[in-house]
Amino acid sequence: MTMTSPTPTAPVKVAPAPRSTGPSRPSRFRMGAGQQMKGGPFAYAALAVVGLGSLLPLYWTLVAASRTQDEVLSSTPPFLPGGKLVENVRTAWEQANLGTAILNSVIVAASITAATLFFCTLAGYAFAKMRFRGRGWLMTAVIATLTIPPQLSVVPLFMMMSGLGWGGQLESVILPTLVSAFGVFFMRQYLIEALPYELIEAAKIDGANNFRIVVSVVLPVARPAMMVLGMLTFVQAWNDFFWPYLALNQQNPTLQVALGQLSASYTPDQSIVMAGALISTLPLLVVFVVFGKKIVGGIMSGAVKG
């Protein structure tokens, strides 16, 4: 038997690795963990313009509230505050019964905000993490209500409140806005991403019921979104004018309805109207100064994960 020697194979050539020319420079458009974008002069100039533009209406309200109507309506309006602020505020307070109006606005805005946070958080959790028949159709119906103009429901809503005997009462303003479709959708979208199923399953394994899961698991996770939704709801309820103007009377108004009474005369005093508008703005500024840091901190804690 003849033995054949194996045919030699050609050696495989390996391409040399490219030589490094130095440490690679990170791309200016790629952000890594812990990096922050640095703003240039154009960014600071744009922020300054936007900030001044946002403060200009508030500053003009202060100037007009501290002047007389002749000075406000003159051909060369003043640019500095005057000395009539206290007098104009006192006049607006007495003419529009602002003490009762502020108390009513606080009750209405606080009640609506608390109820919206409670119901929208529960509904958002149910739509986000629970499985039940018709969930998709119900969520579609909730979103569809956002497309209906609120003016279409004024007449049946007014008839309903009158039938309940709540005409001119604060209940007629609070009850129709205890829950909002936007709040349900907002909380659902947040909880879908922020609340993992593993936390819920772990709580169930530990023997927690649905109420305990909501209190101990859902609410701590949903706190950042609740802070944002609460701020938006409070501002909207505080500034609402259309429905309170129809549902309430002059003896029991909210703040925005009372301000409408100041400008309802044939020749309203613009300085008095601006003084009332300044009074209505101050509570919102106080709320944002007191809770603004917590709201921003909640947003950032919800945005940073991992």
PDB file of C-alpha atoms in Angstrom:
ATOM      1  CA  MET A   1       0.000   0.000   0.000  1.00  0.00           C
ATOM      2  CA  THR A   2       1.376   3.366  -1.063  1.00  0.00           C
ATOM      3  CA  MET A   3       1.437   6.175   1.526  1.00  0.00           C
ATOM      4  CA  THR A   4       0.871   9.728   0.290  1.00  0.00           C
ATOM      5  CA  SER A   5       2.181  12.682   2.208  1.00  0.00           C
ATOM      6  CA  PRO A   6      -0.313  15.476   3.056  1.00  0.00           C
ATOM      7  CA  THR A   7      -0.245  18.497   0.880  1.00  0.00           C
ATOM      8  CA  PRO A   8       1.196  21.483   2.771  1.00  0.00           C
ATOM      9  CA  THR A   9      -1.196  24.404   3.224  1.00  0.00           C
ATOM     10  CA  ALA A  10      -0.227  27.976   2.705  1.00  0.00           C
ATOM     11  CA  PRO A  11       0.165  30.025   5.895  1.00  0.00           C
ATOM     12  CA  VAL A  12      -2.662  32.409   6.688  1.00  0.00           C
ATOM     13  CA  LYS A  13      -1.601  36.016   6.756  1.00  0.00           C
ATOM     14  CA  VAL A  14      -3.056  38.129   9.552  1.00  0.00           C
ATOM     15  CA  ALA A  15      -3.391  41.810   8.842  1.00  0.00           C
ATOM     16  CA  PRO A  16      -1.532  43.896  11.404  1.00  0.00           C
ATOM     17  CA  ALA A  17      -3.667  45.941  13.758  1.00  0.00           C
ATOM     18  CA  PRO A  18      -3.732  49.606  12.916  1.00  0.00           C
ATOM     19  CA  ARG A  19      -1.424  51.644  15.047  1.00  0.00           C
ATOM     20  CA  SER A  20      -3.076  53.942  17.530  1.00  0.00           C
ATOM     21  CA  THR A  21      -2.342  57.585  16.927  1.00  0.00           C
ATOM     22  CA  GLY A  22      -3.459  58.654  20.406  1.00  0.00           C
ATOM     23  CA  PRO A  23      -6.516  58.626  22.572  1.00  0.00           C
ATOM     24  CA  SER A  24      -9.750  58.835  20.584  1.00  0.00           C
ATOM     25  CA  ARG A  25     -11.639  62.101  20.953  1.00  0.00           C
ATOM     26  CA  PRO A  26     -15.313  61.763  21.902  1.00  0.00           C
ATOM     27  CA  SER A  27     -17.807  63.000  19.384  1.00  0.00           C
ATOM     28  CA  ARG A  28     -19.249  66.411  20.187  1.00  0.00           C
ATOM     29  CA  PHE A  29     -22.728  65.100  19.342  1.00  0.00           C
ATOM     30  CA  ARG A  30     -22.536  61.921  21.470  1.00  0.00           C
ATOM     31  CA  MET A  31     -23.384  62.201  25.154  1.00  0.00           C
ATOM     32  CA  GLY A  32     -22.089  59.650  27.620  1.00  0.00           C
ATOM     33  CA  ALA A  33     -23.186  58.903  31.151  1.00  0.00           C
ATOM     34  CA  GLY A  34     -22.617  61.823  33.481  1.00  0.00           C
ATOM     35  CA  GLN A  35     -21.775  64.280  30.689  1.00  0.00           C
ATOM     36  CA  GLN A  36     -23.535  67.609  30.351  1.00  0.00           C
ATOM     37  CA  MET A  37     -23.914  69.836  27.341  1.00  0.00           C
ATOM     38  CA  LYS A  38     -22.321  73.234  27.691  1.00  0.00           C
ATOM     39  CA  GLY A  39     -24.262  76.181  26.381  1.00  0.00           C
ATOM     40  CA  GLY A  40     -22.574  78.845  24.360  1.00  0.00           C
ATOM     41  CA  PRO A  41     -23.236  82.593  24.184  1.00  0.00           C
ATOM     42  CA  PHE A  42     -26.151  82.085  21.793  1.00  0.00           C
ATOM     43  CA  ALA A  43     -27.876  79.705  24.230  1.00  0.00           C
ATOM     44  CA  TYR A  44     -27.526  82.129  27.129  1.00  0.00           C
ATOM     45  CA  ALA A  45     -28.748  85.025  24.982  1.00  0.00           C
ATOM     46  CA  ALA A  46     -31.796  83.011  23.885  1.00  0.00           C
ATOM     47  CA  LEU A  47     -32.566  82.037  27.497  1.00  0.00           C
ATOM     48  CA  ALA A  48     -32.258  85.657  28.578  1.00  0.00           C
ATOM     49  CA  VAL A  49     -34.671  86.804  25.875  1.00  0.00           C
ATOM     50  CA  VAL A  50     -37.194  84.093  26.760  1.00  0.00           C
ATOM     51  CA  GLY A  51     -36.896  84.865  30.477  1.00  0.00           C
ATOM     52  CA  LEU A  52     -37.389  88.582  29.994  1.00  0.00           C
ATOM     53  CA  GLY A  53     -40.307  87.965  27.654  1.00  0.00           C
ATOM     54  CA  SER A  54     -41.953  85.754  30.273  1.00  0.00           C
ATOM     55  CA  LEU A  55     -41.484  88.303  33.068  1.00  0.00           C
ATOM     56  CA  LEU A  56     -42.571  91.323  31.016  1.00  0.00           C
ATOM     57  CA  PRO A  57     -46.371  90.750  31.360  1.00  0.00           C
ATOM     58  CA  LEU A  58     -46.033  90.293  35.122  1.00  0.00           C
ATOM     59  CA  TYR A  59     -43.925  93.429  35.405  1.00  0.00           C
ATOM     60  CA  TRP A  60     -46.407  95.439  33.352  1.00  0.00           C
ATOM     61  CA  THR A  61     -49.223  94.187  35.601  1.00  0.00           C
ATOM     62  CA  LEU A  62     -47.291  95.516  38.600  1.00  0.00           C
ATOM     63  CA  VAL A  63     -46.669  98.863  36.884  1.00  0.00           C
ATOM     64  CA  ALA A  64     -50.293  99.278  35.809  1.00  0.00           C
ATOM     65  CA  ALA A  65     -51.591  98.246  39.241  1.00  0.00           C
ATOM     66  CA  SER A  66     -49.506 100.940  40.915  1.00  0.00           C
ATOM     67  CA  ARG A  67     -50.611 103.782  38.623  1.00  0.00           C
ATOM     68  CA  THR A  68     -53.812 105.656  37.846  1.00  0.00           C
ATOM     69  CA  GLN A  69     -55.920 104.872  34.806  1.00  0.00           C
ATOM     70  CA  ASP A  70     -54.920 108.146  33.099  1.00  0.00           C
ATOM     71  CA  GLU A  71     -51.258 107.216  33.423  1.00  0.00           C
ATOM     72  CA  VAL A  72     -51.848 103.681  32.149  1.00  0.00           C
ATOM     73  CA  LEU A  73     -53.837 104.860  29.103  1.00  0.00           C
ATOM     74  CA  SER A  74     -51.570 107.797  28.270  1.00  0.00           C
ATOM     75  CA  SER A  75     -49.759 108.005  24.936  1.00  0.00           C
ATOM     76  CA  THR A  76     -46.455 107.382  26.722  1.00  0.00           C
ATOM     77  CA  PRO A  77     -47.201 104.639  29.262  1.00  0.00           C
ATOM     78  CA  PRO A  78     -45.004 104.516  32.368  1.00  0.00           C
ATOM     79  CA  PHE A  79     -42.229 101.998  32.694  1.00  0.00           C
ATOM     80  CA  LEU A  80     -41.672 102.197  36.452  1.00  0.00           C
ATOM     81  CA  PRO A  81     -44.069 101.339  39.300  1.00  0.00           C
ATOM     82  CA  GLY A  82     -45.917 104.162  41.002  1.00  0.00           C
ATOM     83  CA  GLY A  83     -47.278 104.780  44.475  1.00  0.00           C
ATOM     84  CA  LYS A  84     -50.929 103.757  44.010  1.00  0.00           C
ATOM     85  CA  LEU A  85     -50.518 100.001  44.514  1.00  0.00           C
ATOM     86  CA  VAL A  86     -51.931  99.758  48.045  1.00  0.00           C
ATOM     87  CA  GLU A  87     -54.872 102.034  47.221  1.00  0.00           C
ATOM     88  CA  ASN A  88     -55.736 100.154  44.024  1.00  0.00           C
ATOM     89  CA  VAL A  89     -55.481  96.774  45.763  1.00  0.00           C
ATOM     90  CA  ARG A  90     -57.786  97.963  48.538  1.00  0.00           C
ATOM     91  CA  THR A  91     -60.306  99.264  45.994  1.00  0.00           C
ATOM     92  CA  ALA A  92     -60.252  96.027  43.992  1.00  0.00           C
ATOM     93  CA  TRP A  93     -60.597  94.000  47.202  1.00  0.00           C
ATOM     94  CA  GLU A  94     -63.710  95.901  48.230  1.00  0.00           C
ATOM     95  CA  GLN A  95     -65.384  96.138  44.818  1.00  0.00           C
ATOM     96  CA  ALA A  96     -65.036  92.464  43.830  1.00  0.00           C
ATOM     97  CA  ASN A  97     -65.276  90.802  47.264  1.00  0.00           C
ATOM     98  CA  LEU A  98     -61.875  89.225  46.693  1.00  0.00           C
ATOM     99  CA  GLY A  99     -61.656  87.738  50.187  1.00  0.00           C
ATOM    100  CA  THR A 100     -64.529  85.339  49.518  1.00  0.00           C
ATOM    101  CA  ALA A 101     -63.323  84.785  45.954  1.00  0.00           C
ATOM    102  CA  ILE A 102     -59.809  83.763  47.048  1.00  0.00           C
ATOM    103  CA  LEU A 103     -61.190  81.361  49.659  1.00  0.00           C
ATOM    104  CA  ASN A 104     -63.522  79.792  47.070  1.00  0.00           C
ATOM    105  CA  SER A 105     -60.680  79.452  44.566  1.00  0.00           C
ATOM    106  CA  VAL A 106     -58.467  77.748  47.150  1.00  0.00           C
ATOM    107  CA  ILE A 107     -61.248  75.281  48.018  1.00  0.00           C
ATOM    108  CA  VAL A 108     -62.054  74.555  44.365  1.00  0.00           C
ATOM    109  CA  ALA A 109     -58.444  74.232  43.168  1.00  0.00           C
ATOM    110  CA  ALA A 110     -57.319  72.117  46.142  1.00  0.00           C
ATOM    111  CA  SER A 111     -60.333  69.782  45.916  1.00  0.00           C
ATOM    112  CA  ILE A 112     -59.970  69.296  42.166  1.00  0.00           C
ATOM    113  CA  THR A 113     -56.220  68.697  42.437  1.00  0.00           C
ATOM    114  CA  ALA A 114     -56.530  66.130  45.245  1.00  0.00           C
ATOM    115  CA  ALA A 115     -59.357  64.245  43.524  1.00  0.00           C
ATOM    116  CA  THR A 116     -57.599  64.281  40.152  1.00  0.00           C
ATOM    117  CA  LEU A 117     -54.383  62.869  41.606  1.00  0.00           C
ATOM    118  CA  PHE A 118     -56.257  60.130  43.461  1.00  0.00           C
ATOM    119  CA  PHE A 119     -58.564  58.950  40.688  1.00  0.00           C
ATOM    120  CA  CYS A 120     -56.139  59.442  37.788  1.00  0.00           C
ATOM    121  CA  THR A 121     -53.359  57.543  39.558  1.00  0.00           C
ATOM    122  CA  LEU A 122     -55.641  54.599  40.298  1.00  0.00           C
ATOM    123  CA  ALA A 123     -57.068  54.585  36.777  1.00  0.00           C
ATOM    124  CA  GLY A 124     -53.624  54.972  35.215  1.00  0.00           C
ATOM    125  CA  TYR A 125     -52.305  52.032  37.237  1.00  0.00           C
ATOM    126  CA  ALA A 126     -55.292  49.884  36.220  1.00  0.00           C
ATOM    127  CA  PHE A 127     -54.870  50.679  32.519  1.00  0.00           C
ATOM    128  CA  ALA A 128     -51.077  50.260  32.668  1.00  0.00           C
ATOM    129  CA  LYS A 129     -50.573  47.054  34.662  1.00  0.00           C
ATOM    130  CA  MET A 130     -53.884  45.233  35.125  1.00  0.00           C
ATOM    131  CA  ARG A 131     -55.393  42.813  32.627  1.00  0.00           C
ATOM    132  CA  PHE A 132     -59.159  42.934  32.210  1.00  0.00           C
ATOM    133  CA  ARG A 133     -61.639  42.566  29.391  1.00  0.00           C
ATOM    134  CA  GLY A 134     -62.211  45.677  27.295  1.00  0.00           C
ATOM    135  CA  ARG A 135     -59.165  47.524  28.578  1.00  0.00           C
ATOM    136  CA  GLY A 136     -58.127  48.758  25.163  1.00  0.00           C
ATOM    137  CA  TRP A 137     -61.627  49.900  24.215  1.00  0.00           C
ATOM    138  CA  LEU A 138     -62.067  51.751  27.496  1.00  0.00           C
ATOM    139  CA  MET A 139     -58.729  53.527  27.084  1.00  0.00           C
ATOM    140  CA  THR A 140     -59.716  54.503  23.552  1.00  0.00           C
ATOM    141  CA  ALA A 141     -62.977  55.951  24.864  1.00  0.00           C
ATOM    142  CA  VAL A 142     -61.073  57.951  27.497  1.00  0.00           C
ATOM    143  CA  ILE A 143     -58.728  59.403  24.884  1.00  0.00           C
ATOM    144  CA  ALA A 144     -61.671  60.136  22.557  1.00  0.00           C
ATOM    145  CA  THR A 145     -63.216  62.426  25.173  1.00  0.00           C
ATOM    146  CA  LEU A 146     -60.238  64.756  24.721  1.00  0.00           C
ATOM    147  CA  THR A 147     -61.459  65.557  21.209  1.00  0.00           C
ATOM    148  CA  ILE A 148     -64.884  66.788  22.401  1.00  0.00           C
ATOM    149  CA  PRO A 149     -65.029  70.585  22.896  1.00  0.00           C
ATOM    150  CA  PRO A 150     -66.088  71.434  26.463  1.00  0.00           C
ATOM    151  CA  GLN A 151     -68.634  73.942  25.119  1.00  0.00           C
ATOM    152  CA  LEU A 152     -70.804  71.061  23.877  1.00  0.00           C
ATOM    153  CA  SER A 153     -71.404  69.789  27.409  1.00  0.00           C
ATOM    154  CA  VAL A 154     -72.292  73.139  28.957  1.00  0.00           C
ATOM    155  CA  VAL A 155     -76.079  72.940  28.518  1.00  0.00           C
ATOM    156  CA  PRO A 156     -76.591  69.342  29.787  1.00  0.00           C
ATOM    157  CA  LEU A 157     -74.097  69.940  32.587  1.00  0.00           C
ATOM    158  CA  PHE A 158     -75.882  73.121  33.664  1.00  0.00           C
ATOM    159  CA  MET A 159     -79.226  71.296  33.644  1.00  0.00           C
ATOM    160  CA  MET A 160     -77.745  68.476  35.713  1.00  0.00           C
ATOM    161  CA  MET A 161     -76.309  70.831  38.335  1.00  0.00           C
ATOM    162  CA  SER A 162     -79.613  72.714  38.522  1.00  0.00           C
ATOM    163  CA  GLY A 163     -81.502  69.449  38.972  1.00  0.00           C
ATOM    164  CA  LEU A 164     -79.238  68.523  41.873  1.00  0.00           C
ATOM    165  CA  GLY A 165     -79.895  71.891  43.512  1.00  0.00           C
ATOM    166  CA  TRP A 166     -76.274  73.020  43.210  1.00  0.00           C
ATOM    167  CA  GLY A 167     -76.870  76.163  41.164  1.00  0.00           C
ATOM    168  CA  GLY A 168     -74.494  78.874  42.369  1.00  0.00           C
ATOM    169  CA  GLN A 169     -72.678  76.460  44.729  1.00  0.00           C
ATOM    170  CA  LEU A 170     -69.038  75.359  44.628  1.00  0.00           C
ATOM    171  CA  GLU A 171     -70.116  71.724  44.212  1.00  0.00           C
ATOM    172  CA  SER A 172     -71.237  72.522  40.665  1.00  0.00           C
ATOM    173  CA  VAL A 173     -67.653  73.513  39.807  1.00  0.00           C
ATOM    174  CA  ILE A 174     -65.849  70.756  41.714  1.00  0.00           C
ATOM    175  CA  LEU A 175     -67.914  67.686  40.803  1.00  0.00           C
ATOM    176  CA  PRO A 176     -67.581  67.753  36.962  1.00  0.00           C
ATOM    177  CA  THR A 177     -63.767  68.015  37.180  1.00  0.00           C
ATOM    178  CA  LEU A 178     -62.905  65.389  39.801  1.00  0.00           C
ATOM    179  CA  VAL A 179     -61.096  63.346  37.138  1.00  0.00           C
ATOM    180  CA  SER A 180     -59.612  64.271  33.771  1.00  0.00           C
ATOM    181  CA  ALA A 181     -58.973  62.181  30.683  1.00  0.00           C
ATOM    182  CA  PHE A 182     -55.582  63.816  30.248  1.00  0.00           C
ATOM    183  CA  GLY A 183     -54.613  62.851  33.798  1.00  0.00           C
ATOM    184  CA  VAL A 184     -55.584  59.216  33.238  1.00  0.00           C
ATOM    185  CA  PHE A 185     -53.624  59.045  29.983  1.00  0.00           C
ATOM    186  CA  PHE A 186     -50.635  60.852  31.515  1.00  0.00           C
ATOM    187  CA  MET A 187     -50.401  58.536  34.528  1.00  0.00           C
ATOM    188  CA  ARG A 188     -50.909  55.441  32.374  1.00  0.00           C
ATOM    189  CA  GLN A 189     -48.059  56.354  30.053  1.00  0.00           C
ATOM    190  CA  TYR A 190     -45.761  57.086  32.974  1.00  0.00           C
ATOM    191  CA  LEU A 191     -46.527  53.906  34.903  1.00  0.00           C
ATOM    192  CA  ILE A 192     -46.089  51.695  31.839  1.00  0.00           C
ATOM    193  CA  GLU A 193     -42.388  52.573  31.767  1.00  0.00           C
ATOM    194  CA  ALA A 194     -41.650  53.429  35.407  1.00  0.00           C
ATOM    195  CA  LEU A 195     -43.396  50.531  37.189  1.00  0.00           C
ATOM    196  CA  PRO A 196     -41.967  47.075  36.359  1.00  0.00           C
ATOM    197  CA  TYR A 197     -44.080  43.977  36.765  1.00  0.00           C
ATOM    198  CA  GLU A 198     -41.404  42.456  38.995  1.00  0.00           C
ATOM    199  CA  LEU A 199     -42.223  44.897  41.813  1.00  0.00           C
ATOM    200  CA  ILE A 200     -45.905  44.025  41.660  1.00  0.00           C
ATOM    201  CA  GLU A 201     -45.203  40.279  41.580  1.00  0.00           C
ATOM    202  CA  ALA A 202     -42.800  40.581  44.506  1.00  0.00           C
ATOM    203  CA  ALA A 203     -45.437  42.412  46.526  1.00  0.00           C
ATOM    204  CA  LYS A 204     -47.999  39.732  45.723  1.00  0.00           C
ATOM    205  CA  ILE A 205     -45.577  37.007  46.794  1.00  0.00           C
ATOM    206  CA  ASP A 206     -45.134  38.819  50.113  1.00  0.00           C
ATOM    207  CA  GLY A 207     -48.890  38.617  50.614  1.00  0.00           C
ATOM    208  CA  ALA A 208     -49.834  42.219  49.787  1.00  0.00           C
ATOM    209  CA  ASN A 209     -53.351  42.874  48.538  1.00  0.00           C
ATOM    210  CA  ASN A 210     -54.265  45.429  45.877  1.00  0.00           C
ATOM    211  CA  PHE A 211     -54.667  48.263  48.375  1.00  0.00           C
ATOM    212  CA  ARG A 212     -51.261  47.552  49.900  1.00  0.00           C
ATOM    213  CA  ILE A 213     -49.664  47.363  46.466  1.00  0.00           C
ATOM    214  CA  VAL A 214     -51.076  50.772  45.531  1.00  0.00           C
ATOM    215  CA  VAL A 215     -49.932  52.401  48.774  1.00  0.00           C
ATOM    216  CA  SER A 216     -46.487  50.798  49.080  1.00  0.00           C
ATOM    217  CA  VAL A 217     -45.481  50.270  45.445  1.00  0.00           C
ATOM    218  CA  VAL A 218     -47.522  52.350  43.002  1.00  0.00           C
ATOM    219  CA  LEU A 219     -47.646  55.684  44.837  1.00  0.00           C
ATOM    220  CA  PRO A 220     -43.878  55.934  45.537  1.00  0.00           C
ATOM    221  CA  VAL A 221     -43.104  55.139  41.899  1.00  0.00           C
ATOM    222  CA  ALA A 222     -45.773  57.524  40.569  1.00  0.00           C
ATOM    223  CA  ARG A 223     -44.782  60.431  42.842  1.00  0.00           C
ATOM    224  CA  PRO A 224     -42.787  62.377  40.193  1.00  0.00           C
ATOM    225  CA  ALA A 225     -45.644  62.222  37.683  1.00  0.00           C
ATOM    226  CA  MET A 226     -48.157  63.076  40.417  1.00  0.00           C
ATOM    227  CA  MET A 227     -46.207  66.234  41.273  1.00  0.00           C
ATOM    228  CA  VAL A 228     -46.278  67.376  37.653  1.00  0.00           C
ATOM    229  CA  LEU A 229     -49.948  66.492  37.183  1.00  0.00           C
ATOM    230  CA  GLY A 230     -50.849  68.192  40.456  1.00  0.00           C
ATOM    231  CA  MET A 231     -49.120  71.406  39.421  1.00  0.00           C
ATOM    232  CA  LEU A 232     -50.828  71.457  36.022  1.00  0.00           C
ATOM    233  CA  THR A 233     -54.227  70.651  37.527  1.00  0.00           C
ATOM    234  CA  PHE A 234     -53.965  73.308  40.241  1.00  0.00           C
ATOM    235  CA  VAL A 235     -52.989  76.017  37.768  1.00  0.00           C
ATOM    236  CA  GLN A 236     -55.807  75.053  35.387  1.00  0.00           C
ATOM    237  CA  ALA A 237     -58.406  74.945  38.186  1.00  0.00           C
ATOM    238  CA  TRP A 238     -57.195  78.261  39.603  1.00  0.00           C
ATOM    239  CA  ASN A 239     -57.358  80.040  36.251  1.00  0.00           C
ATOM    240  CA  ASP A 240     -60.612  78.452  35.044  1.00  0.00           C
ATOM    241  CA  PHE A 241     -63.175  81.090  34.105  1.00  0.00           C
ATOM    242  CA  PHE A 242     -65.661  79.715  31.588  1.00  0.00           C
ATOM    243  CA  TRP A 243     -67.562  77.110  33.606  1.00  0.00           C
ATOM    244  CA  PRO A 244     -67.355  78.895  37.013  1.00  0.00           C
ATOM    245  CA  TYR A 245     -68.713  82.025  35.343  1.00  0.00           C
ATOM    246  CA  LEU A 246     -71.791  80.071  34.199  1.00  0.00           C
ATOM    247  CA  ALA A 247     -72.266  77.949  37.319  1.00  0.00           C
ATOM    248  CA  LEU A 248     -71.658  80.501  40.100  1.00  0.00           C
ATOM    249  CA  ASN A 249     -73.210  83.857  40.961  1.00  0.00           C
ATOM    250  CA  GLN A 250     -71.801  87.202  42.066  1.00  0.00           C
ATOM    251  CA  GLN A 251     -72.389  86.451  45.743  1.00  0.00           C
ATOM    252  CA  ASN A 252     -70.297  83.261  45.686  1.00  0.00           C
ATOM    253  CA  PRO A 253     -67.641  83.648  42.950  1.00  0.00           C
ATOM    254  CA  THR A 254     -64.211  82.244  42.396  1.00  0.00           C
ATOM    255  CA  LEU A 255     -61.317  84.625  41.900  1.00  0.00           C
ATOM    256  CA  GLN A 256     -61.475  84.656  38.107  1.00  0.00           C
ATOM    257  CA  VAL A 257     -65.235  85.313  38.162  1.00  0.00           C
ATOM    258  CA  ALA A 258     -64.689  88.170  40.608  1.00  0.00           C
ATOM    259  CA  LEU A 259     -62.048  89.657  38.307  1.00  0.00           C
ATOM    260  CA  GLY A 260     -64.572  89.482  35.475  1.00  0.00           C
ATOM    261  CA  GLN A 261     -66.893  91.625  37.554  1.00  0.00           C
ATOM    262  CA  LEU A 262     -64.211  94.323  37.832  1.00  0.00           C
ATOM    263  CA  SER A 263     -64.038  94.678  34.050  1.00  0.00           C
ATOM    264  CA  ALA A 264     -67.789  94.239  33.431  1.00  0.00           C
ATOM    265  CA  SER A 265     -68.684  97.907  33.892  1.00  0.00           C
ATOM    266  CA  TYR A 266     -69.151 100.283  30.974  1.00  0.00           C
ATOM    267  CA  THR A 267     -65.854 102.106  31.676  1.00  0.00           C
ATOM    268  CA  PRO A 268     -63.705  99.804  33.803  1.00  0.00           C
ATOM    269  CA  ASP A 269     -60.722 101.241  35.638  1.00  0.00           C
ATOM    270  CA  GLN A 270     -57.749  99.433  34.131  1.00  0.00           C
ATOM    271  CA  SER A 271     -55.525 100.098  37.120  1.00  0.00           C
ATOM    272  CA  ILE A 272     -58.077  98.453  39.436  1.00  0.00           C
ATOM    273  CA  VAL A 273     -58.419  95.499  37.067  1.00  0.00           C
ATOM    274  CA  MET A 274     -54.640  95.093  36.986  1.00  0.00           C
ATOM    275  CA  ALA A 275     -54.506  95.243  40.768  1.00  0.00           C
ATOM    276  CA  GLY A 276     -57.014  92.390  40.927  1.00  0.00           C
ATOM    277  CA  ALA A 277     -55.040  90.430  38.335  1.00  0.00           C
ATOM    278  CA  LEU A 278     -51.896  90.911  40.417  1.00  0.00           C
ATOM    279  CA  ILE A 279     -53.683  89.531  43.484  1.00  0.00           C
ATOM    280  CA  SER A 280     -54.816  86.462  41.522  1.00  0.00           C
ATOM    281  CA  THR A 281     -51.258  85.818  40.306  1.00  0.00           C
ATOM    282  CA  LEU A 282     -49.496  85.987  43.668  1.00  0.00           C
ATOM    283  CA  PRO A 283     -50.872  82.665  45.075  1.00  0.00           C
ATOM    284  CA  LEU A 284     -49.607  80.790  42.014  1.00  0.00           C
ATOM    285  CA  LEU A 285     -46.168  82.353  42.441  1.00  0.00           C
ATOM    286  CA  VAL A 286     -46.133  81.378  46.109  1.00  0.00           C
ATOM    287  CA  VAL A 287     -47.116  77.787  45.290  1.00  0.00           C
ATOM    288  CA  PHE A 288     -44.379  77.504  42.687  1.00  0.00           C
ATOM    289  CA  VAL A 289     -41.736  79.050  44.975  1.00  0.00           C
ATOM    290  CA  VAL A 290     -42.655  76.695  47.829  1.00  0.00           C
ATOM    291  CA  PHE A 291     -43.117  73.496  45.809  1.00  0.00           C
ATOM    292  CA  GLY A 292     -41.105  74.270  42.673  1.00  0.00           C
ATOM    293  CA  LYS A 293     -37.929  72.601  43.916  1.00  0.00           C
ATOM    294  CA  LYS A 294     -39.807  69.434  44.877  1.00  0.00           C
ATOM    295  CA  ILE A 295     -41.572  69.370  41.519  1.00  0.00           C
ATOM    296  CA  VAL A 296     -38.336  69.741  39.563  1.00  0.00           C
ATOM    297  CA  GLY A 297     -36.644  67.178  41.814  1.00  0.00           C
ATOM    298  CA  GLY A 298     -39.498  64.763  41.209  1.00  0.00           C
ATOM    299  CA  ILE A 299     -39.201  65.226  37.452  1.00  0.00           C
ATOM    300  CA  MET A 300     -35.471  64.565  37.533  1.00  0.00           C
ATOM    301  CA  SER A 301     -35.789  61.532  39.807  1.00  0.00           C
ATOM    302  CA  GLY A 302     -38.316  60.092  37.381  1.00  0.00           C
ATOM    303  CA  ALA A 303     -36.166  60.869  34.365  1.00  0.00           C
ATOM    304  CA  VAL A 304     -32.898  59.379  35.674  1.00  0.00           C
ATOM    305  CA  LYS A 305     -33.036  55.577  35.904  1.00  0.00           C
ATOM    306  CA  GLY A 306     -30.583  52.766  36.263  1.00  0.00           C
TER     307      GLY A 306
END
